[in-house]
Amino acid sequence: MNIGITCYPTYGGSGAIATELGQALARSGHKIHFISYSIPFRLQEYNQNISFHDVEVMPYPLFKYPPYTLALAAKMAAVAEEAKLDVLHVHYAVPHATCAFLARHMLKSRDIKIITTLHGTDITLVGSDKSFYQITKFSIEESDGITAVSESLRQDTLSLFGIENEIRVIPNFVDTNRFKRKEAHCDLKNIVQEDEKVLLHVSNLRPVKRVTDVIRMYVKVKPKIKSKLLIVGEGPDRVPAQELAAELGLRDSVVFLGQQEGIDDILSCADLYLLPSEQESFGLSALEAMSCEVPVVGTNVGGVPELIQHGKNGFITEVGDVDKMAEHAISVLSDDAYRSQIGIKARQRVLDSFGEDRVVPQYEAYYEEVLNR
Ligand code: GMT
């Protein structure tokens, strides 16, 4: 198949999934065309089946907001024509589903199918804002196929938008060969001492991720467990989190690493992963942690309980319940055998249901189904 993929190319789970999907499909022989404003950050392997089409927006003094959406739609149409695309798969509805709709209408001779994958805040935050609501609903309904990354997000889409089209749940996935525990690669020796446990949080440090909860739970863990808390990522809550850590006397034990490549290597050094979000339609970072045998403490929101089975392969607490988070952290970090047992079960959960080999064929089958409708 000839498949166009559009996503946000910079950091973020939707861009990561879109890119991993494109790479996996290319390995199976499909021709993949990424269309975006820069090369997706996870696009790391060379494959002759992958091309990248850059969307350039002409600057002009009249434009306070250069119209990227129009340039993207025009590029989608051009690539669809030139590369004879069968499917245009857009990730994150706003504005990509609208651009795809426009592109399809510009094409005179080609019958192209548009598939929109909903990832989370495109529905729950951005798409449901009144400035975007109507156009997001319209563009989703005009797609030939719609997928959501969890049942919870499917339900949110139905209730917030009243969409009557079928929405197929295809969960996020991970490359379990890359995301696996490789202790020998643990390269944090100058940050963490041999006898210290490593707690980890990775995110874009926006308010929805509640990074300050990580600090507030850690202040309860630190006196009981010799450890460091590593925080990876950049975002608006970095400064408040750093200030809170200093205020709580944790300046030396909370390490902000900033944006990092090679999360799989950092995960290999971790003993516990924390995801205290107040919204998380799936929680890709938790999946990647579980794939590396790292027990996760997550919150009872969105798709997280569809991934973590509480007490079996991880832990779930209510949003903001830092006491419970700390309790789970202490129980797991003070008993190595228990920690590794939870970690092994977490990886098994991933292998059973969320490995690339399990999920990518679901997308391929869905493309076929939509094409044959
Ligand atoms: O919606 C966002 O916050 C951004 C988006 C992204 O591009 O990373 O994250 C969402 O999509 C991810 C990939 O499907 C999911 O793993 C995240 O849970 C989801 N984020 C939220 O729902 C807050």
XYZ file of C-alpha atoms and ligand atoms in Angstrom:
396
model
C 0.000 0.000 0.000
C 1.022 3.608 -0.481
C 0.414 5.336 2.830
C 0.720 8.996 3.778
C 1.252 9.781 7.466
C 0.905 13.179 9.091
C 1.709 13.832 12.732
C 3.274 16.356 15.043
C 6.942 15.674 14.375
C 8.422 17.051 17.578
C 8.233 15.443 21.009
C 5.004 13.756 22.070
C 3.411 10.343 22.133
C 1.206 10.839 19.080
C 4.221 11.705 16.921
C 6.157 8.782 18.397
C 3.395 6.288 17.622
C 2.808 7.675 14.120
C 6.496 7.381 13.333
C 6.978 3.930 14.822
C 3.927 2.795 12.879
C 5.308 4.217 9.638
C 8.672 2.542 10.207
C 7.075 -0.815 11.016
C 4.814 -0.625 7.954
C 7.799 0.258 5.765
C 9.635 -2.816 7.054
C 6.655 -4.901 5.914
C 6.994 -3.485 2.405
C 4.480 -0.624 2.363
C 5.568 2.696 0.865
C 5.374 5.347 3.564
C 5.251 9.095 2.993
C 5.592 11.293 6.073
C 4.140 14.757 5.475
C 4.928 17.378 8.112
C 6.912 20.527 8.912
C 9.994 18.679 10.092
C 11.382 15.167 10.201
C 9.616 13.190 12.963
C 11.941 12.850 15.955
C 11.584 9.079 16.132
C 12.395 8.620 12.427
C 15.793 7.108 12.967
C 16.234 4.232 10.583
C 16.965 4.433 6.895
C 14.491 2.494 4.797
C 14.063 2.893 1.049
C 10.291 2.614 1.562
C 10.177 5.807 3.623
C 10.154 9.334 2.269
C 9.659 12.612 4.037
C 7.782 15.542 2.472
C 8.517 18.868 4.076
C 5.699 21.389 4.439
C 6.981 24.909 4.027
C 4.943 27.946 4.909
C 5.732 31.171 3.121
C 6.332 34.032 5.549
C 4.577 37.275 4.661
C 4.254 40.469 6.713
C 0.463 40.336 6.486
C 0.363 36.961 8.204
C 0.318 37.253 11.953
C -0.339 33.479 11.903
C 1.266 31.890 8.817
C -1.346 29.436 7.433
C 0.410 26.096 8.035
C -2.899 24.273 7.749
C -3.360 25.373 4.146
C 0.212 24.560 3.199
C -0.182 21.119 4.795
C -3.442 20.407 2.950
C -1.879 21.451 -0.358
C 1.165 19.247 0.297
C -1.044 16.296 1.262
C -2.923 16.633 -2.033
C 0.293 16.934 -4.041
C 1.861 13.872 -2.365
C -1.374 11.874 -2.731
C -1.369 12.561 -6.478
C 2.324 12.011 -7.047
C 2.795 8.945 -4.827
C -0.625 7.480 -5.634
C -1.549 7.260 -1.973
C -4.197 4.704 -1.062
C -4.493 5.874 2.522
C -3.754 9.136 4.290
C -3.416 8.395 8.007
C -3.456 11.474 10.210
C -2.536 11.427 13.881
C -4.104 13.978 16.257
C -7.329 15.372 14.840
C -6.563 19.081 15.209
C -5.881 20.291 12.539
C -4.707 17.208 10.656
C -8.145 15.669 10.014
C -9.321 18.999 8.594
C -6.267 19.273 6.323
C -6.861 15.734 5.083
C -10.500 16.563 4.326
C -9.408 19.595 2.301
C -6.731 17.612 0.487
C -9.195 14.915 -0.516
C -11.497 17.527 -1.997
C -8.663 19.004 -3.999
C -7.928 15.658 -5.632
C -9.866 15.185 -8.815
C -8.778 11.787 -9.962
C -7.742 9.834 -6.902
C -9.932 7.994 -4.483
C -8.009 8.207 -1.241
C -9.152 6.973 2.163
C -8.590 9.161 5.197
C -7.974 7.575 8.557
C -7.829 9.723 11.676
C -6.267 8.445 14.885
C -7.422 10.256 18.000
C -4.736 10.488 20.659
C -6.129 12.358 23.632
C -6.156 16.100 24.102
C -7.232 16.513 20.465
C -10.560 15.350 21.925
C -10.507 16.101 25.623
C -8.862 19.543 25.680
C -8.184 21.185 22.324
C -10.882 19.684 20.110
C -13.587 20.214 22.689
C -12.690 23.893 23.173
C -15.484 25.924 21.609
C -13.141 27.529 19.073
C -12.343 24.124 17.558
C -15.354 22.012 18.487
C -17.459 22.228 15.298
C -14.589 21.860 12.866
C -13.084 18.977 14.825
C -16.404 17.125 14.952
C -16.978 17.755 11.251
C -13.483 16.609 10.235
C -13.639 13.454 12.348
C -17.033 12.565 10.900
C -15.733 13.119 7.376
C -12.884 10.625 7.896
C -13.315 7.214 6.260
C -11.929 5.499 9.328
C -11.442 6.624 12.918
C -9.306 4.970 15.548
C -8.777 5.822 19.213
C -5.854 4.689 21.331
C -8.030 3.409 24.175
C -11.602 2.482 24.981
C -11.669 5.407 27.392
C -10.827 7.842 24.585
C -13.452 6.227 22.361
C -16.038 6.819 25.086
C -14.864 10.418 25.576
C -15.192 11.040 21.837
C -18.706 9.619 21.785
C -19.834 11.601 24.769
C -18.115 14.901 23.940
C -18.825 14.918 20.202
C -21.806 12.596 19.793
C -20.109 11.033 16.795
C -22.095 8.210 15.223
C -19.365 6.756 12.993
C -17.694 3.604 14.246
C -14.538 4.299 16.230
C -12.083 1.404 16.320
C -9.857 1.043 19.366
C -6.283 0.240 18.381
C -4.007 0.678 21.380
C -0.572 2.216 21.414
C 2.361 -0.141 21.036
C 6.063 -0.356 21.693
C 9.066 -1.945 20.019
C 9.824 -4.545 22.694
C 13.244 -5.281 21.192
C 14.391 -1.725 21.696
C 12.477 -1.070 24.919
C 13.856 -3.866 27.039
C 15.937 -4.001 30.168
C 19.653 -3.753 29.417
C 21.302 -3.128 32.781
C 24.755 -3.057 31.231
C 23.758 0.119 29.389
C 22.872 2.001 32.547
C 24.887 5.145 32.086
C 23.880 7.281 35.043
C 26.803 6.410 37.278
C 27.835 10.036 37.716
C 24.307 10.973 38.818
C 23.184 7.949 40.798
C 25.282 5.968 43.233
C 25.473 2.185 43.068
C 23.314 1.684 46.160
C 20.642 4.238 45.244
C 17.268 3.367 43.727
C 16.097 5.365 40.718
C 12.609 6.842 40.471
C 11.784 8.283 37.047
C 9.237 10.607 35.469
C 9.281 11.567 31.791
C 6.901 14.100 30.283
C 6.511 17.483 28.663
C 6.004 18.908 32.172
C 2.650 20.513 31.439
C 0.088 21.022 34.246
C -1.917 17.968 33.090
C 1.088 15.763 34.008
C 1.102 16.999 37.650
C 4.857 16.752 38.003
C 4.672 18.483 41.396
C 2.819 15.383 42.673
C 5.958 13.414 41.836
C 7.981 15.704 44.094
C 5.348 15.683 46.844
C 5.268 11.881 46.877
C 9.055 11.648 46.724
C 9.527 13.706 49.869
C 7.740 10.837 51.674
C 9.826 8.145 49.984
C 13.264 9.707 50.315
C 13.692 9.230 54.123
C 12.883 5.512 53.759
C 14.649 4.625 50.503
C 18.166 5.648 49.488
C 17.369 7.022 46.075
C 17.349 9.718 43.415
C 14.373 11.051 41.504
C 15.117 11.758 37.842
C 12.836 14.017 35.852
C 13.198 14.017 32.084
C 11.595 16.593 29.785
C 11.014 20.279 29.423
C 7.885 22.321 29.916
C 6.115 25.053 31.840
C 6.067 23.144 35.150
C 9.801 22.597 35.320
C 10.463 25.768 37.318
C 7.575 25.240 39.808
C 8.755 21.646 40.283
C 12.364 22.741 40.839
C 11.212 25.358 43.326
C 9.101 22.817 45.196
C 11.991 20.347 45.317
C 14.252 23.071 46.796
C 11.571 24.113 49.272
C 11.188 20.511 50.473
C 14.944 20.095 50.898
C 15.296 17.784 47.917
C 17.587 19.937 45.773
C 20.347 17.306 45.692
C 18.190 14.254 45.233
C 15.856 15.434 42.471
C 17.723 15.685 39.178
C 16.183 17.482 36.203
C 17.765 16.015 33.089
C 15.917 18.157 30.517
C 15.016 16.762 27.111
C 16.800 13.485 26.444
C 17.258 11.110 23.541
C 17.550 7.398 24.298
C 14.760 7.074 26.850
C 15.097 3.294 26.511
C 18.585 3.484 28.032
C 17.435 5.715 30.894
C 14.503 3.365 31.580
C 16.995 0.554 31.941
C 18.394 2.320 35.011
C 14.996 2.928 36.608
C 13.447 1.033 39.513
C 10.091 2.810 39.474
C 8.214 4.969 36.965
C 5.708 7.632 38.040
C 2.794 8.875 35.939
C 0.561 11.002 38.195
C -1.366 12.669 35.298
C -4.846 14.057 35.688
C -5.630 13.050 32.076
C -3.979 10.353 30.011
C -5.857 8.758 27.162
C -3.288 5.964 27.041
C 0.033 6.743 28.731
C 2.647 5.700 26.179
C 5.515 6.510 28.540
C 4.118 4.020 31.079
C 3.955 1.383 28.346
C 7.603 2.009 27.458
C 8.561 1.738 31.136
C 6.664 -1.543 31.531
C 8.371 -2.899 28.444
C 11.681 -2.250 30.251
C 10.432 -4.144 33.328
C 9.989 -0.952 35.337
C 6.991 -1.038 37.711
C 4.684 1.948 37.191
C 2.593 3.930 39.648
C -0.084 5.610 37.521
C -3.414 7.305 38.118
C -6.954 6.087 37.670
C -7.633 8.183 34.573
C -8.343 7.611 30.888
C -6.679 4.575 29.368
C -4.208 3.961 32.215
C -6.335 1.231 33.887
C -6.639 -0.467 30.481
C -2.869 -0.905 30.586
C -1.926 -1.395 34.225
C -3.628 -4.116 36.261
C -3.390 -2.799 39.809
C -1.340 -4.952 42.169
C -0.435 -7.409 39.413
C 1.816 -5.577 36.981
C 1.813 -2.055 38.423
C -0.140 0.284 40.664
C -3.016 2.705 40.230
C -3.938 5.498 42.608
C -6.446 8.340 42.509
C -5.217 11.648 41.064
C -3.368 13.671 43.699
C -3.190 10.867 46.266
C 0.514 11.292 46.945
C 0.294 9.264 50.184
C -0.843 6.159 48.324
C 1.712 6.747 45.573
C 4.464 6.922 48.193
C 3.116 3.801 49.927
C 3.301 1.789 46.677
C 6.716 3.227 45.893
C 8.115 2.252 49.290
C 6.671 -1.258 49.120
C 8.187 -1.909 45.724
C 11.529 -0.200 46.311
C 12.208 -1.866 49.637
C 11.846 -5.387 48.276
C 13.981 -6.199 45.227
C 12.322 -9.546 44.606
C 8.842 -7.980 44.637
C 10.018 -5.145 42.380
C 11.478 -7.495 39.817
C 8.400 -9.745 39.967
C 6.128 -6.759 39.177
C 8.569 -5.643 36.475
C 8.564 -9.055 34.802
C 4.773 -9.178 34.844
C 4.641 -5.657 33.430
C 6.795 -6.723 30.486
C 4.642 -9.814 30.003
C 1.546 -7.594 29.861
C 3.239 -5.583 27.101
C 4.350 -8.670 25.173
C 0.838 -10.141 25.378
C -1.100 -7.129 24.141
C 0.947 -4.055 23.265
C 3.998 -5.227 21.293
C 4.543 -3.858 17.793
C 3.941 -7.346 16.380
C 0.486 -7.434 18.026
C -0.712 -3.950 17.153
C 0.737 -2.971 13.757
C -1.193 -5.805 12.005
C -4.378 -4.326 13.497
C -3.680 -1.080 11.627
C -2.881 -2.963 8.404
C -6.121 -4.933 8.668
C -8.044 -1.734 9.383
C -6.576 -0.028 6.282
C -7.669 -3.034 4.170
C -11.114 -2.961 5.712
C -11.599 0.745 5.021
C -10.252 0.399 1.479
C -12.648 -2.454 0.763
C -15.746 -0.776 2.154
O -2.647 14.924 24.011
C -1.516 15.161 24.424
O -1.217 15.523 25.555
C -0.416 14.981 23.490
C -0.432 13.602 22.999
C 0.849 13.438 22.313
O 0.962 13.885 21.173
O 1.754 12.933 22.956
O -0.568 12.659 24.082
C -1.655 11.826 23.969
O -1.336 10.816 23.030
C -0.410 9.830 23.478
C -0.165 8.859 22.321
O -1.334 8.221 21.927
C -0.982 9.121 24.712
O -0.094 8.123 25.164
C -1.190 10.147 25.823
O -1.793 9.508 26.909
C -2.079 11.268 25.330
N -2.097 12.343 26.323
C -3.183 12.672 27.021
O -4.262 12.115 26.894
C -3.014 13.770 28.012
